[in-house]
Amino acid sequence: MTGDETSRFVRLRVEMVVEIDDAGKLTGAALGRIAEDERMPAEERAHAEAAVKEDGAEALAYLVDPFDLVSAVPGVELTQASWSSEMVDYDPDSPDWDPDEDDDDEDDELV
């Protein structure tokens, strides 16, 4: 592609491992977010509340919004987003958790 033919769309991949050090605060914040969502149907709300009470990963997923990550970036509009979270066994000393393992393509630039 020449400069004039370059796509305007960029896939931004972010992977993070976070530590939940206060499950009560996390769950409370997620329940608060769910309660504030006036557009959520009652049946979906009950399911969401049960899920965040049972699983910290679900609670985190209700609080992390990709729009929030890019909404203040000038010249960028979020077109599509999907995200998920899951509980993992994390060992920072394990070679399985090498943060650079997916950097096989030397043409990719990290900013």
PDB file of C-alpha atoms in Angstrom:
ATOM      1  CA  MET A   1       0.000   0.000   0.000  1.00  0.00           C
ATOM      2  CA  THR A   2       1.176   3.498  -0.714  1.00  0.00           C
ATOM      3  CA  GLY A   3       0.754   6.314   1.780  1.00  0.00           C
ATOM      4  CA  ASP A   4      -2.558   7.260   0.155  1.00  0.00           C
ATOM      5  CA  GLU A   5      -3.882   3.688   0.401  1.00  0.00           C
ATOM      6  CA  THR A   6      -3.007   3.083   4.055  1.00  0.00           C
ATOM      7  CA  SER A   7      -5.947   1.908   6.150  1.00  0.00           C
ATOM      8  CA  ARG A   8      -7.276   4.280   8.753  1.00  0.00           C
ATOM      9  CA  PHE A   9      -8.116   1.379  11.057  1.00  0.00           C
ATOM     10  CA  VAL A  10      -5.719   0.096  13.700  1.00  0.00           C
ATOM     11  CA  ARG A  11      -6.082  -3.018  15.847  1.00  0.00           C
ATOM     12  CA  LEU A  12      -4.680  -2.211  19.284  1.00  0.00           C
ATOM     13  CA  ARG A  13      -3.975  -5.301  21.363  1.00  0.00           C
ATOM     14  CA  VAL A  14      -3.412  -4.945  25.070  1.00  0.00           C
ATOM     15  CA  GLU A  15      -2.866  -7.786  27.493  1.00  0.00           C
ATOM     16  CA  MET A  16      -2.551  -7.152  31.208  1.00  0.00           C
ATOM     17  CA  VAL A  17      -2.353  -9.248  34.331  1.00  0.00           C
ATOM     18  CA  VAL A  18      -3.689  -7.444  37.375  1.00  0.00           C
ATOM     19  CA  GLU A  19      -3.720  -8.513  40.995  1.00  0.00           C
ATOM     20  CA  ILE A  20      -6.952  -8.199  42.947  1.00  0.00           C
ATOM     21  CA  ASP A  21      -5.874  -7.105  46.408  1.00  0.00           C
ATOM     22  CA  ASP A  22      -9.339  -6.142  47.688  1.00  0.00           C
ATOM     23  CA  ALA A  23     -12.098  -8.301  46.225  1.00  0.00           C
ATOM     24  CA  GLY A  24     -14.735  -6.500  48.288  1.00  0.00           C
ATOM     25  CA  LYS A  25     -13.895  -3.100  46.822  1.00  0.00           C
ATOM     26  CA  LEU A  26     -13.764  -4.545  43.315  1.00  0.00           C
ATOM     27  CA  THR A  27     -17.121  -6.280  43.685  1.00  0.00           C
ATOM     28  CA  GLY A  28     -18.686  -3.191  45.252  1.00  0.00           C
ATOM     29  CA  ALA A  29     -17.504  -0.970  42.423  1.00  0.00           C
ATOM     30  CA  ALA A  30     -18.814  -3.416  39.803  1.00  0.00           C
ATOM     31  CA  LEU A  31     -22.191  -3.648  41.549  1.00  0.00           C
ATOM     32  CA  GLY A  32     -22.308   0.149  41.607  1.00  0.00           C
ATOM     33  CA  ARG A  33     -21.630   0.326  37.869  1.00  0.00           C
ATOM     34  CA  ILE A  34     -24.359  -2.236  37.194  1.00  0.00           C
ATOM     35  CA  ALA A  35     -26.829  -0.325  39.391  1.00  0.00           C
ATOM     36  CA  GLU A  36     -26.103   2.910  37.499  1.00  0.00           C
ATOM     37  CA  ASP A  37     -26.851   1.341  34.105  1.00  0.00           C
ATOM     38  CA  GLU A  38     -30.427   2.443  33.497  1.00  0.00           C
ATOM     39  CA  ARG A  39     -30.596   0.666  30.136  1.00  0.00           C
ATOM     40  CA  MET A  40     -29.862  -2.800  31.553  1.00  0.00           C
ATOM     41  CA  PRO A  41     -32.993  -5.002  31.710  1.00  0.00           C
ATOM     42  CA  ALA A  42     -33.868  -6.402  35.163  1.00  0.00           C
ATOM     43  CA  GLU A  43     -33.168 -10.024  34.183  1.00  0.00           C
ATOM     44  CA  GLU A  44     -29.747  -9.125  32.778  1.00  0.00           C
ATOM     45  CA  ARG A  45     -29.036  -7.012  35.877  1.00  0.00           C
ATOM     46  CA  ALA A  46     -29.753  -9.945  38.199  1.00  0.00           C
ATOM     47  CA  HIS A  47     -27.462 -12.192  36.144  1.00  0.00           C
ATOM     48  CA  ALA A  48     -24.692  -9.564  36.101  1.00  0.00           C
ATOM     49  CA  GLU A  49     -24.917  -8.991  39.855  1.00  0.00           C
ATOM     50  CA  ALA A  50     -24.676 -12.712  40.557  1.00  0.00           C
ATOM     51  CA  ALA A  51     -21.706 -13.071  38.205  1.00  0.00           C
ATOM     52  CA  VAL A  52     -19.673 -10.244  39.755  1.00  0.00           C
ATOM     53  CA  LYS A  53     -20.380 -11.486  43.276  1.00  0.00           C
ATOM     54  CA  GLU A  54     -19.041 -14.919  42.339  1.00  0.00           C
ATOM     55  CA  ASP A  55     -16.047 -14.034  40.153  1.00  0.00           C
ATOM     56  CA  GLY A  56     -13.506 -11.210  40.440  1.00  0.00           C
ATOM     57  CA  ALA A  57     -12.715 -11.496  36.740  1.00  0.00           C
ATOM     58  CA  GLU A  58     -16.364 -10.783  35.903  1.00  0.00           C
ATOM     59  CA  ALA A  59     -16.338  -7.801  38.259  1.00  0.00           C
ATOM     60  CA  LEU A  60     -13.250  -6.418  36.554  1.00  0.00           C
ATOM     61  CA  ALA A  61     -14.806  -6.885  33.108  1.00  0.00           C
ATOM     62  CA  TYR A  62     -17.757  -4.701  34.162  1.00  0.00           C
ATOM     63  CA  LEU A  63     -15.401  -1.916  35.208  1.00  0.00           C
ATOM     64  CA  VAL A  64     -12.892  -1.875  32.336  1.00  0.00           C
ATOM     65  CA  ASP A  65     -14.270  -0.122  29.278  1.00  0.00           C
ATOM     66  CA  PRO A  66     -12.189   0.115  26.078  1.00  0.00           C
ATOM     67  CA  PHE A  67     -13.926   3.399  25.239  1.00  0.00           C
ATOM     68  CA  ASP A  68     -12.418   4.917  28.393  1.00  0.00           C
ATOM     69  CA  LEU A  69      -8.947   3.927  27.177  1.00  0.00           C
ATOM     70  CA  VAL A  70      -9.162   5.898  23.921  1.00  0.00           C
ATOM     71  CA  SER A  71     -11.877   8.523  24.474  1.00  0.00           C
ATOM     72  CA  ALA A  72      -9.354  11.238  25.368  1.00  0.00           C
ATOM     73  CA  VAL A  73      -6.982  10.432  22.498  1.00  0.00           C
ATOM     74  CA  PRO A  74      -7.256  13.211  19.897  1.00  0.00           C
ATOM     75  CA  GLY A  75      -8.176  12.165  16.377  1.00  0.00           C
ATOM     76  CA  VAL A  76      -9.323   8.663  17.368  1.00  0.00           C
ATOM     77  CA  GLU A  77     -12.821   7.201  17.406  1.00  0.00           C
ATOM     78  CA  LEU A  78     -13.513   3.732  18.801  1.00  0.00           C
ATOM     79  CA  THR A  79     -15.088   1.687  16.003  1.00  0.00           C
ATOM     80  CA  GLN A  80     -15.364  -1.751  17.586  1.00  0.00           C
ATOM     81  CA  ALA A  81     -14.214  -3.335  20.829  1.00  0.00           C
ATOM     82  CA  SER A  82     -14.348  -6.622  22.635  1.00  0.00           C
ATOM     83  CA  TRP A  83     -12.685  -7.700  25.827  1.00  0.00           C
ATOM     84  CA  SER A  84     -12.738 -10.464  28.341  1.00  0.00           C
ATOM     85  CA  SER A  85     -11.169 -11.337  31.642  1.00  0.00           C
ATOM     86  CA  GLU A  86     -10.384 -14.584  33.371  1.00  0.00           C
ATOM     87  CA  MET A  87      -8.721 -15.726  36.544  1.00  0.00           C
ATOM     88  CA  VAL A  88      -5.221 -17.108  35.864  1.00  0.00           C
ATOM     89  CA  ASP A  89      -2.434 -18.749  37.802  1.00  0.00           C
ATOM     90  CA  TYR A  90       0.346 -16.184  37.548  1.00  0.00           C
ATOM     91  CA  ASP A  91       4.016 -16.810  38.251  1.00  0.00           C
ATOM     92  CA  PRO A  92       6.173 -13.863  37.161  1.00  0.00           C
ATOM     93  CA  ASP A  93       9.284 -16.071  37.259  1.00  0.00           C
ATOM     94  CA  SER A  94       7.862 -18.647  34.870  1.00  0.00           C
ATOM     95  CA  PRO A  95       9.084 -18.542  31.254  1.00  0.00           C
ATOM     96  CA  ASP A  96       5.431 -19.079  30.256  1.00  0.00           C
ATOM     97  CA  TRP A  97       4.789 -15.450  31.268  1.00  0.00           C
ATOM     98  CA  ASP A  98       7.409 -13.860  29.010  1.00  0.00           C
ATOM     99  CA  PRO A  99       5.904 -10.468  28.074  1.00  0.00           C
ATOM    100  CA  ASP A 100       7.796 -10.481  24.771  1.00  0.00           C
ATOM    101  CA  GLU A 101       6.718 -13.949  23.587  1.00  0.00           C
ATOM    102  CA  ASP A 102       4.348 -12.573  20.928  1.00  0.00           C
ATOM    103  CA  ASP A 103       6.904 -10.142  19.482  1.00  0.00           C
ATOM    104  CA  ASP A 104       7.969 -12.438  16.641  1.00  0.00           C
ATOM    105  CA  ASP A 105       7.216  -9.826  13.985  1.00  0.00           C
ATOM    106  CA  GLU A 106      10.110  -7.374  13.974  1.00  0.00           C
ATOM    107  CA  ASP A 107       8.130  -4.960  11.797  1.00  0.00           C
ATOM    108  CA  ASP A 108       5.656  -4.199  14.611  1.00  0.00           C
ATOM    109  CA  GLU A 109       6.399  -0.988  16.460  1.00  0.00           C
ATOM    110  CA  LEU A 110       5.649  -0.691  20.158  1.00  0.00           C
ATOM    111  CA  VAL A 111       4.852   2.742  21.458  1.00  0.00           C
TER     112      VAL A 111
END
